[in-house]
Tab-separated table of C-alpha atoms and ligand atoms in Angstrom:
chain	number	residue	atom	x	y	z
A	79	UNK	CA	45.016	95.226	115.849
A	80	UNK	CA	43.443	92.100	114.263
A	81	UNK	CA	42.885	91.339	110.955
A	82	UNK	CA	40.681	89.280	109.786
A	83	UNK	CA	43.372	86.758	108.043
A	84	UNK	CA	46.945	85.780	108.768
A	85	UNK	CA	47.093	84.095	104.824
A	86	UNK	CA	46.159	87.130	102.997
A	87	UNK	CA	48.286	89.851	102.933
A	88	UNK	CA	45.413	92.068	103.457
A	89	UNK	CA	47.131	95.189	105.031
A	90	UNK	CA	44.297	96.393	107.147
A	91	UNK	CA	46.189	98.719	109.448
A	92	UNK	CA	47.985	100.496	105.959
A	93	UNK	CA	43.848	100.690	104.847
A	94	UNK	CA	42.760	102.149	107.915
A	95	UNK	CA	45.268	105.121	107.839
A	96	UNK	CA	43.570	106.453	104.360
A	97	UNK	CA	40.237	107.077	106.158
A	98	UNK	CA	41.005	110.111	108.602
A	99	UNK	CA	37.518	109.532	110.336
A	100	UNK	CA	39.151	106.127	112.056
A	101	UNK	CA	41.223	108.020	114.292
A	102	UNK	CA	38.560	109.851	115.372
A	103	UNK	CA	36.384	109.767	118.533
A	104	UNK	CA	33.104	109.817	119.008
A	105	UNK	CA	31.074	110.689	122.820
A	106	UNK	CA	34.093	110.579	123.960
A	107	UNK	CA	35.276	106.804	122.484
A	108	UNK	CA	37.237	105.618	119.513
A	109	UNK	CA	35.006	105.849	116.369
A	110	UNK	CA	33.431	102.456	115.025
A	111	UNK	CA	31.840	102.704	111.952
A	112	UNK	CA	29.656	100.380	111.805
A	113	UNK	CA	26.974	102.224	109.045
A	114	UNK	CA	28.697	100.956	106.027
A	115	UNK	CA	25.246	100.354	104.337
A	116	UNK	CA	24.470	103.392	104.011
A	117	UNK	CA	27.516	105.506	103.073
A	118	UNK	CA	31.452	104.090	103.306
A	119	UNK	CA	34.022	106.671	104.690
A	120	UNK	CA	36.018	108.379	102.563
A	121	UNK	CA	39.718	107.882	102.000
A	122	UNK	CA	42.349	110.438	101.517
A	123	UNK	CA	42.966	109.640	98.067
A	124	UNK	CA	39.292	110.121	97.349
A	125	UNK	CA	38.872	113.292	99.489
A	126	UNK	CA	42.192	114.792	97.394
A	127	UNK	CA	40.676	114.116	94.199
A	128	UNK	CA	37.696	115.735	94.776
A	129	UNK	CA	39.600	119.010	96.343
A	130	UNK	CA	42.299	119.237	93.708
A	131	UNK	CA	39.849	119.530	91.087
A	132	UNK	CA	38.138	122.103	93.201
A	133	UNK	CA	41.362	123.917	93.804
A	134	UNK	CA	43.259	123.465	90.386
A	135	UNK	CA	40.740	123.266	87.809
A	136	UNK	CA	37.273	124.136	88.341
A	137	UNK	CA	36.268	124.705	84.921
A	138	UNK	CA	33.461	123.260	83.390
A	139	UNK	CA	33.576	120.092	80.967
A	140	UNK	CA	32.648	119.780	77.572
A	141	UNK	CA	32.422	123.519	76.616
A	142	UNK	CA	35.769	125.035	76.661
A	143	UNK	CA	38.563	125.468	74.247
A	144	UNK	CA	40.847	126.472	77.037
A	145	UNK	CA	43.231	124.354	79.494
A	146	UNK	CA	41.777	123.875	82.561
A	147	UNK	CA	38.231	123.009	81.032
A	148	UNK	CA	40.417	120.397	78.602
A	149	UNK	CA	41.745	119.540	81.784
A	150	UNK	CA	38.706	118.879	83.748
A	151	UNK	CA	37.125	117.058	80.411
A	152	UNK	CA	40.333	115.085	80.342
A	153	UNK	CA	39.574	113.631	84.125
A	154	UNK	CA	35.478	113.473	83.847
A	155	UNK	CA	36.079	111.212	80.701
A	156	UNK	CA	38.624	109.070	82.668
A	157	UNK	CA	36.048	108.453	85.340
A	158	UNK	CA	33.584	107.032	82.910
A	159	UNK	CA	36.750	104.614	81.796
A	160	UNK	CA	37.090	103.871	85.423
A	161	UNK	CA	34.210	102.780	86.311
A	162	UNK	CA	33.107	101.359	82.784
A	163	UNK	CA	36.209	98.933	83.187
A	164	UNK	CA	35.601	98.181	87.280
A	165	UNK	CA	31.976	96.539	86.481
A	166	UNK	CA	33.574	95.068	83.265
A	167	UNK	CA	31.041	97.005	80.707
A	168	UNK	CA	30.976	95.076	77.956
A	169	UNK	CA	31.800	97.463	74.133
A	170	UNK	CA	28.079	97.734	73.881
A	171	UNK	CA	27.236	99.078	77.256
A	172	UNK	CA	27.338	102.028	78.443
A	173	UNK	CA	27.682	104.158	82.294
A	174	UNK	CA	25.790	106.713	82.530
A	175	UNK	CA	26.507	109.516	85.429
A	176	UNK	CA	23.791	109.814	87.951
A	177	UNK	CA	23.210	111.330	91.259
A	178	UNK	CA	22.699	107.989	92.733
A	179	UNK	CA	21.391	104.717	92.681
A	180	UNK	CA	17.539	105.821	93.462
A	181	UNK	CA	17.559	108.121	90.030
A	182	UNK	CA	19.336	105.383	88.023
A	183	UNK	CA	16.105	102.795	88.771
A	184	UNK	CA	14.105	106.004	87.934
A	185	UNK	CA	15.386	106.506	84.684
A	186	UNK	CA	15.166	103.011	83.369
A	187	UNK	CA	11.373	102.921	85.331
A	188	UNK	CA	10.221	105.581	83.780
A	189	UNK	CA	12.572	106.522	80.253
A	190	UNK	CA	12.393	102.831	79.061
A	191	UNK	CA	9.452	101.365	81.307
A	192	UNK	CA	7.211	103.879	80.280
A	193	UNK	CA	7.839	103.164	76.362
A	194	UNK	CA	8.269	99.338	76.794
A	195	UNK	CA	4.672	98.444	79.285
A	196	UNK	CA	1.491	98.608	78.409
A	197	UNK	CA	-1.550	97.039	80.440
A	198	UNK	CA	-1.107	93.459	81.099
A	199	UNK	CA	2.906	93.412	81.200
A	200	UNK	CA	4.384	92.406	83.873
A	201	UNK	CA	7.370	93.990	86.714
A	202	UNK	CA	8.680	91.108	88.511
A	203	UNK	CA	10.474	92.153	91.980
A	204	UNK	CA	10.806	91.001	95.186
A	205	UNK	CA	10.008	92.102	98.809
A	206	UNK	CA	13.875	92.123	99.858
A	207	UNK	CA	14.070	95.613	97.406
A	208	UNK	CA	15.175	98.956	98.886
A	209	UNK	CA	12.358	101.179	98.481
A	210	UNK	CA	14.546	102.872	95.343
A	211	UNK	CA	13.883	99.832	93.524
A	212	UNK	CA	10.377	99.283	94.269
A	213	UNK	CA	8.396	102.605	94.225
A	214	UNK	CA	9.542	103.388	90.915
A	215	UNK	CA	7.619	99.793	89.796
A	216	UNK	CA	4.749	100.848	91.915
A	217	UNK	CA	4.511	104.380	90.243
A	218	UNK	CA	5.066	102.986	86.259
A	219	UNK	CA	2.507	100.238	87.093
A	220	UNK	CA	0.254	102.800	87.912
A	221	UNK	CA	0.940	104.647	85.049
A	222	UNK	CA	0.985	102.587	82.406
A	223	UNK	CA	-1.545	99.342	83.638
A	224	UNK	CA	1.431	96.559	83.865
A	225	UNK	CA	1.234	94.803	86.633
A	226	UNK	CA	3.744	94.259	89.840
A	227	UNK	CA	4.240	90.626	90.446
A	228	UNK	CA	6.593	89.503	93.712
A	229	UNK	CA	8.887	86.418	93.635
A	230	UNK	CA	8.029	84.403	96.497
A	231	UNK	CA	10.664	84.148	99.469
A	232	UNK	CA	12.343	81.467	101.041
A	233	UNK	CA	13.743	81.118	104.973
A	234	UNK	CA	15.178	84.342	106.290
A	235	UNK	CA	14.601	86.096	102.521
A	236	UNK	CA	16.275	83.839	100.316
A	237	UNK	CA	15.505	84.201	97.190
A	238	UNK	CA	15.985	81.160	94.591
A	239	UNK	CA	16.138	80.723	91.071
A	240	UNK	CA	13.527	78.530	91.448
A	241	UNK	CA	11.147	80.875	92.603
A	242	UNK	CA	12.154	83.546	90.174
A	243	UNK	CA	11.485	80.777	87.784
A	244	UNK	CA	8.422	80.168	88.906
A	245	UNK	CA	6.867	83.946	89.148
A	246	UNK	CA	7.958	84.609	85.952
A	247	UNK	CA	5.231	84.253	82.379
A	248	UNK	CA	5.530	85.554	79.041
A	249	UNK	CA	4.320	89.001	80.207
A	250	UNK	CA	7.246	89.310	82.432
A	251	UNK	CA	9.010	92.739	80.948
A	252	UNK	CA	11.286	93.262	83.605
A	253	UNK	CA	12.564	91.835	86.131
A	254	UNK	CA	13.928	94.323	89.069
A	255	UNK	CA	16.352	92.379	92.160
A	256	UNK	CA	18.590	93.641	94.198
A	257	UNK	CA	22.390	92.006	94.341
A	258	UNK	CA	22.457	91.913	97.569
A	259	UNK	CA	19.760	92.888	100.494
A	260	UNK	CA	21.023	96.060	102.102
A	261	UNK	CA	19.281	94.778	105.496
A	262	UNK	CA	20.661	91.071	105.396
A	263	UNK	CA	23.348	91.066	103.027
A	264	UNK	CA	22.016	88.106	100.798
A	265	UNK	CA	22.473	87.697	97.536
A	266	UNK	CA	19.849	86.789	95.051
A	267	UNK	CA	21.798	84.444	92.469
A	268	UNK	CA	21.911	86.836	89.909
A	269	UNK	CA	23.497	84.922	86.720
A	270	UNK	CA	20.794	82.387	86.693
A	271	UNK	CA	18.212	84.644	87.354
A	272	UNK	CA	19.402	86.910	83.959
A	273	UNK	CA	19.334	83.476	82.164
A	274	UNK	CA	16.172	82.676	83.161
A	275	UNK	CA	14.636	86.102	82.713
A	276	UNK	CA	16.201	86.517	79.071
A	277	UNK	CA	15.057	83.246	78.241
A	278	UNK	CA	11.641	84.346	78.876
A	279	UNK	CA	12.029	87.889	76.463
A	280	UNK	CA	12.266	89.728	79.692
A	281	UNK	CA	15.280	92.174	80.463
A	282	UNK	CA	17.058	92.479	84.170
A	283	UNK	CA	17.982	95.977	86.443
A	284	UNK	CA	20.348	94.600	89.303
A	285	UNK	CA	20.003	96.789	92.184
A	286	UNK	CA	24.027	96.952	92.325
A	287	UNK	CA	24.292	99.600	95.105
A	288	UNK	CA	25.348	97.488	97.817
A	289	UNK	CA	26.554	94.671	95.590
A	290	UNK	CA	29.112	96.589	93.728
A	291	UNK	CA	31.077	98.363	97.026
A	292	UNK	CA	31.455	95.167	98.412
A	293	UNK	CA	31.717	92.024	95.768
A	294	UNK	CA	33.785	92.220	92.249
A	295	UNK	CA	30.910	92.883	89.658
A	296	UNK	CA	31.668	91.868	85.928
A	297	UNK	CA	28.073	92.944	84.095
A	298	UNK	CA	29.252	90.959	81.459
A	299	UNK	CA	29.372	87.861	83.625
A	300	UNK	CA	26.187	88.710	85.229
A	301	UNK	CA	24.263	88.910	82.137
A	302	UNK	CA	22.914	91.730	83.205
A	303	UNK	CA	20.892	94.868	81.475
A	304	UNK	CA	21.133	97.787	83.349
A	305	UNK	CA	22.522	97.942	86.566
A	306	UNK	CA	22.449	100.882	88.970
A	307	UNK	CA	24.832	101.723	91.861
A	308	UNK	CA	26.169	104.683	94.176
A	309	UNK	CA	29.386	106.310	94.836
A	310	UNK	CA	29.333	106.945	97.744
A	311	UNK	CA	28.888	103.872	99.175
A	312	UNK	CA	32.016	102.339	97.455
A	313	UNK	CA	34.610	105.572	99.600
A	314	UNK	CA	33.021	107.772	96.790
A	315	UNK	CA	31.254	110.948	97.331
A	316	UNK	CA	27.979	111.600	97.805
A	317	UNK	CA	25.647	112.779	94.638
A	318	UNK	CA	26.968	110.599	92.146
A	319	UNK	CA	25.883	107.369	90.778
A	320	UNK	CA	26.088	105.010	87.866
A	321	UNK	CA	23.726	103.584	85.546
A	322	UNK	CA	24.895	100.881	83.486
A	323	UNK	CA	22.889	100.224	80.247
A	324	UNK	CA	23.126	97.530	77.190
A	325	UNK	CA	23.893	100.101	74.508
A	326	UNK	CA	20.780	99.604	72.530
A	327	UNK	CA	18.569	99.420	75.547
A	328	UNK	CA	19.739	103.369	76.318
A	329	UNK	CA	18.880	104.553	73.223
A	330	UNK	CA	15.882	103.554	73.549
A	331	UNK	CA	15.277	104.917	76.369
A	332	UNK	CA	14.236	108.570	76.729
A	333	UNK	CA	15.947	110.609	79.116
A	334	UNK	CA	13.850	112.132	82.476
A	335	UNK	CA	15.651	115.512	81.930
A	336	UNK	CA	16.308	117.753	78.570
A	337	UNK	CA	18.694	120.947	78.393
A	338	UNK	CA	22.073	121.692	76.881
A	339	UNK	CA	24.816	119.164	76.344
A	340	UNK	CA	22.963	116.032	75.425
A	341	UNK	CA	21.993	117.834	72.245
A	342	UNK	CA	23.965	117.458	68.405
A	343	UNK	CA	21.519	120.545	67.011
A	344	UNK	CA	18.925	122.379	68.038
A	345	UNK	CA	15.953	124.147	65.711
A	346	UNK	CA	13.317	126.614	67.624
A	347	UNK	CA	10.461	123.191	67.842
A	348	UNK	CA	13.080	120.259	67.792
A	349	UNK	CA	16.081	119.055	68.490
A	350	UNK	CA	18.918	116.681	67.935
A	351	UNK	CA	19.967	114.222	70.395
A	352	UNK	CA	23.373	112.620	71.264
A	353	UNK	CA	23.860	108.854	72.210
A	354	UNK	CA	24.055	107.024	75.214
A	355	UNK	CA	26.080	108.497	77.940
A	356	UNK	CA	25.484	112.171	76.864
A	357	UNK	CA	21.993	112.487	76.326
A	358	UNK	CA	21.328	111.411	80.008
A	359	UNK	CA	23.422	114.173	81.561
A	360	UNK	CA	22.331	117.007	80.630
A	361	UNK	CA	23.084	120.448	82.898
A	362	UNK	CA	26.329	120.609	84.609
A	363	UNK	CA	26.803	117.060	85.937
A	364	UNK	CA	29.011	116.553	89.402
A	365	UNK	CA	32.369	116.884	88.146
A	366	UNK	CA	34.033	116.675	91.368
A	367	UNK	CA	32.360	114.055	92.392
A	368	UNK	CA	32.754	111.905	89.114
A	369	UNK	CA	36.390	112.698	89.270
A	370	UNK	CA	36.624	111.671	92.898
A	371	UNK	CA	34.210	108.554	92.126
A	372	UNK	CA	37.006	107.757	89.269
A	373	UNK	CA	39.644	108.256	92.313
A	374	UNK	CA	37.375	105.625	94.997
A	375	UNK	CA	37.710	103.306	91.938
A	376	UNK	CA	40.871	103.475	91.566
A	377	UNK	CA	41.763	103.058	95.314
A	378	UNK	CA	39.668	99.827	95.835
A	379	UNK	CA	40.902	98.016	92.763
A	380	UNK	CA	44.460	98.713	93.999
A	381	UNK	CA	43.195	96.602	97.161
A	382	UNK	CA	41.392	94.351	95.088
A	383	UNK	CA	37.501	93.468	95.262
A	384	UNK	CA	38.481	89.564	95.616
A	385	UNK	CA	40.666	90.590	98.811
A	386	UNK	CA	37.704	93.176	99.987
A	387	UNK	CA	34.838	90.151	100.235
A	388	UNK	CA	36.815	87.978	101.331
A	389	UNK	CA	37.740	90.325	104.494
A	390	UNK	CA	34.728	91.226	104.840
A	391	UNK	CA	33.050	87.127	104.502
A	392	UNK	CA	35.376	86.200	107.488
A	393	UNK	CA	34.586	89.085	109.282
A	394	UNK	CA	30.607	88.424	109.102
A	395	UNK	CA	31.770	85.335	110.244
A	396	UNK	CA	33.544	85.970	113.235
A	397	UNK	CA	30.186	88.843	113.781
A	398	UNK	CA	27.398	85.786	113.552
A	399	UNK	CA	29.499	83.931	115.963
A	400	UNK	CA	30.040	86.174	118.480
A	401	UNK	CA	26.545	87.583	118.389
A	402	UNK	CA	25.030	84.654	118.510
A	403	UNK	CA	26.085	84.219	121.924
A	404	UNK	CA	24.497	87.358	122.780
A	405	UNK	CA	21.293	87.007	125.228
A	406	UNK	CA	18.070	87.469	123.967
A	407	UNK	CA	19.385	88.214	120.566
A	408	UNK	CA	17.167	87.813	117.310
A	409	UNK	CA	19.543	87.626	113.965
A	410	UNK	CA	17.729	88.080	110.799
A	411	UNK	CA	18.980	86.246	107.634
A	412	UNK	CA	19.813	83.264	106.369
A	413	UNK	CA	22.789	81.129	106.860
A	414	UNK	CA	25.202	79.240	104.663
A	415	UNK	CA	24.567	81.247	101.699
A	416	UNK	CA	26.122	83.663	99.746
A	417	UNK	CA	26.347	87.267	101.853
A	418	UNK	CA	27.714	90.141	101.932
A	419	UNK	CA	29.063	91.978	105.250
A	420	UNK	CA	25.759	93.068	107.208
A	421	UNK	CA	24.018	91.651	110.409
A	422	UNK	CA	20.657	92.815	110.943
A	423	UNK	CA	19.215	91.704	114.616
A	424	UNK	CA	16.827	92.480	117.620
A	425	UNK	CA	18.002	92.705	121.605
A	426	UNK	CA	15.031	91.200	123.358
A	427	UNK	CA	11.723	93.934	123.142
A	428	UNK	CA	14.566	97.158	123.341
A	429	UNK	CA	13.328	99.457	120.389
A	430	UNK	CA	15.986	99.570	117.969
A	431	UNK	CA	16.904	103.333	118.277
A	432	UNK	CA	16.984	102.611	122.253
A	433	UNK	CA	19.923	100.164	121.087
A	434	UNK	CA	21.437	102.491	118.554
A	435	UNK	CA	21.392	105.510	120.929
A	436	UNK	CA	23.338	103.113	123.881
A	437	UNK	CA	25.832	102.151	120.736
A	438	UNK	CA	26.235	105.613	120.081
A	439	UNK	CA	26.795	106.721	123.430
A	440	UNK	CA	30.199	104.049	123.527
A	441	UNK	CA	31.092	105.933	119.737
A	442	UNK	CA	29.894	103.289	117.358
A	443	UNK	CA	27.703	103.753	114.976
A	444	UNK	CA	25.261	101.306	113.608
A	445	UNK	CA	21.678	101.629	111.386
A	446	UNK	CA	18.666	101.426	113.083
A	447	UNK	CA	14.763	101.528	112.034
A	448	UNK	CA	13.334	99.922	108.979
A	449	UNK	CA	16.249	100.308	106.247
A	450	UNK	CA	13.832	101.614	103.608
A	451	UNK	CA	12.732	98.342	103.116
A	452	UNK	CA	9.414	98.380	104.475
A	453	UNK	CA	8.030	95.044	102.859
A	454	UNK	CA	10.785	93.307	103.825
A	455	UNK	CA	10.400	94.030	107.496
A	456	UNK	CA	6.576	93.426	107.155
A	457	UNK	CA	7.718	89.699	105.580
A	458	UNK	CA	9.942	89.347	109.083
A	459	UNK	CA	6.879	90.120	110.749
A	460	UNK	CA	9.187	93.033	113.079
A	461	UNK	CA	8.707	96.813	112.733
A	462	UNK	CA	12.806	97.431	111.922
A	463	UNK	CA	16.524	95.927	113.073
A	464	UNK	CA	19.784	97.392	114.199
A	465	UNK	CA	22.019	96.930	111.471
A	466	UNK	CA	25.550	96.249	111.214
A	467	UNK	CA	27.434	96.719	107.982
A	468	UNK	CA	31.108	96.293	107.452
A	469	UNK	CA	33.339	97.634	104.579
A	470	UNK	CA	37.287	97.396	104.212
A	471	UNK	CA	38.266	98.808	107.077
A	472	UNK	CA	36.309	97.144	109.267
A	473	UNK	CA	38.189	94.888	112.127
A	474	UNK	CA	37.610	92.010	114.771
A	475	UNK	CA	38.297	94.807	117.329
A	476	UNK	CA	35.131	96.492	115.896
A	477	UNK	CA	32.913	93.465	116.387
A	478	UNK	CA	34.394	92.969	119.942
A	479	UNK	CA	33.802	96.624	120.908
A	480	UNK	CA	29.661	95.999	119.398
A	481	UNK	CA	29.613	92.637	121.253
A	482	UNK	CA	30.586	94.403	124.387
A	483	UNK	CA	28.232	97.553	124.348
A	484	UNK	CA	24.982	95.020	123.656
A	485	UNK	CA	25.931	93.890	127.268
A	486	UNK	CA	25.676	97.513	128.271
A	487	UNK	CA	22.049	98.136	126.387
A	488	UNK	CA	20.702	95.081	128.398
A	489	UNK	CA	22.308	96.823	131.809
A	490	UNK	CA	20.122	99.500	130.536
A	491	UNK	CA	17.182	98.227	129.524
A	492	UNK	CA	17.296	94.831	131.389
B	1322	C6P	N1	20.621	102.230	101.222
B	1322	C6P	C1	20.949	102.052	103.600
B	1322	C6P	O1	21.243	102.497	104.708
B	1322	C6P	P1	20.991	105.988	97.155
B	1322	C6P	O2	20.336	106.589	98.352
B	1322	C6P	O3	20.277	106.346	95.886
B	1322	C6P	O4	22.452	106.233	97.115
B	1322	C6P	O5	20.866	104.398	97.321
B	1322	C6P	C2	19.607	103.814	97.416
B	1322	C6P	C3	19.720	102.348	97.684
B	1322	C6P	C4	19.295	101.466	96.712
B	1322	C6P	N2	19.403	100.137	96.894
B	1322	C6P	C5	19.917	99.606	97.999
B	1322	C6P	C6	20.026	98.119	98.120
B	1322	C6P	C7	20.363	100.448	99.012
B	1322	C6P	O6	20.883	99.906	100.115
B	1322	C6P	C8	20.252	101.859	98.873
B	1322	C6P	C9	20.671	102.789	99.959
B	1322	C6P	C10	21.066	102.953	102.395
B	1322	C6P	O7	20.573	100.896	103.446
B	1322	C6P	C11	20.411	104.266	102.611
B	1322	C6P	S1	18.664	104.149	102.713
């Protein structure tokens, strides 16, 4: 097997024996998993967390005087440790447990946009956003008058501080960018763009959910005021998320949901609310999946984030160059910037979910269609790509095996 570099001591082969999935097959063909963007396999540490809670423990958190709910509490509250510590939350901020990304950009949208926008503000975003951090402007614009504004984009999406500089005015409120395009893999220079946006009054959500699987994130570093990211696209589970929060940002924010466990007392008309993290989870939150989210963190900072991009840089590297010397390919992107591990191209006219079904048919499996990201495609001027997205485990081989079966979609489409 190949890995990616002979100076690292990047173990790949150790890495890919904690995802069982990798020694599967798929039609018939060794599995490549080449759909990284939108969920990352699951490694054994992960998947044991999540079942020895499930199997040992069980109990509820937060409510019991007995073991096993102490028990469960114990782990849940780890988690938030965890996690708090792998984006580098400053004392004053604050992770919040969501379901995912898409209801963390709700929450700030429409528990602190709603209070902070009146008619007149401004939402400054871009056209490289994942629908979950777009609609959610769209819909508090409507509600509350602001306006969206849209920084203006350079070759292949690139997004400048210079142009962020120049979009934003003194009714900037927010402004909402992802950290890194989940259909190119750029990323928008996020430090400056904080400095620039605080220096105008306005606060910053970082789109984090394919930024933080893939890049070390230090929220501290990044200057940033909320960001919002997934689980299960960093070998987490599925229906759990993070919202990170400046501490005095959350409170005041309102929550989108009220019930038990985010309350100090209760009267019959009124209540009591706790701080920031409790008084956004209300209900039974995912306790597995928190505690196996805790687990995923632990397992990728025992690789190290440093030694994960930096796998996954050379092996985007090694994917442009071999692709490029694909016929009739279209790559979408820009070079010699900052990205993250995803290729997003065309094969001549073939539809992309003619390509994806031939690349399924030889077991690999790529993205295909418009990525949620409608603008974005409608800036490219194309109605969607086939996507490529690598993660950890992710080899040479893999790239070789894609490279291959695009000769086998132009047998069959010519
Ligand atoms: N992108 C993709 O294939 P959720 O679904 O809430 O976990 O994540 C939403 C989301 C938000 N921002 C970005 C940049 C994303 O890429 C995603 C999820 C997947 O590209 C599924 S659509």
């Amino acid at each position: 097997m190949s890995t990616t570099s002979a100076r690292t001591s990047y173990d790949l082969e150790r890495i890919r024996g904690d995802f069982p999935l990798l020694s599967s097959t798929m039609r018939g063909n060794p599995l490549v998993y080449l759909d990284n963007g939108a969920t990352a396999l699951k490694p054994d540490p992960v998947i044991d967390a999540e079942v020895a809670y499930l199997r040992d423990i069980s109990a509820n958190i937060h409510r019991g005087v007995y073991e096993l709910s102490e028990r469960a509490t114990v782990l849940f509250d780890q988690a938030r440790d965890k996690v708090k510590r792998f984006i580098g939350a400053p004392s004053d901020g604050e992770a919040v447990f969501t379901k995912s990304a898409t209801e963390a950009t709700n929450m700030v949208a429409f528990g602190w946009g709603r209070k902070a926008l009146g008619p007149g503000d401004e939402i400054l975003t871009t056209e490289l956003e994942h629908h979950a951090n777009l609609i959610p402007w769209q819909e508090l614009a409507r509600q509350t008058g602001a306006q969206l504004r849209f920084v203006e984009l350079g070759e292949g999406g690139v997004v400048t501080a210079e142009a962020v500089a120049a979009a934003l005015t003194a009714r900037t409120r927010i402004v909402a960018i992802t950290g890194m395009s989940n259909v190119t893999g750029f990323m928008p220079p996020v430090t400056e763009i904080s400095r620039l946006a605080h220096d105008r009054g306005a606060v910053v959500l970082v789109d984090g959910a394919q930024l933080v699987s893939h890049h070390p994130v230090n929220v501290a570093e990044l200057d940033v005021d909320f960001l919002a990211f997934s689980g299960h696209k960093m070998c987490g589970p599925t229906g759990v998320g993070v919202l990170y929060g400046r501490r005095a940002l959350l409170d005041a924010m309102d929550p989108l949901l009220y019930g038990g466990d985010m309350i100090v007392r209760v009267y019959r008309d009124h209540a009591d609310y706790r701080g920031a993290p409790e008084r956004f989870e209300t209900g039974t939150p995912n306790i597995s999946g928190v505690i196996a989210l805790g687990a995923a963190v632990d397992y990728l900072e025992e690789i190290g984030m440093e030694a994960i991009a930096r796998h996954e840089e050379q092996l985007l590297e090694y994917a442009l160059g071999r692709l490029d010397g694909v016929e009739g390919i279209t790559l979408y992107g820009p070079r010699g910037v900052r990205r993250g591990g995803i290729v997003s191209f065309n094969l001549g006219q073939v539809h992309t979910h003619d390509v994806g079904s031939v690349l399924d048919n030889e077991g690999i499996a790529v993205r295909t269609g418009f990525h949620c990201a409608q603008p974005f495609m409608r800036h490219l001027g194309i109605h969607g790509t086939v996507r490529a997205s690598f993660y950890l485990y992710n080899t040479r081989d893999d790239v070789d095996r894609l490279v291959e079966a695009l000769g086998r979609v132009r047998e069959v489409f010519g």
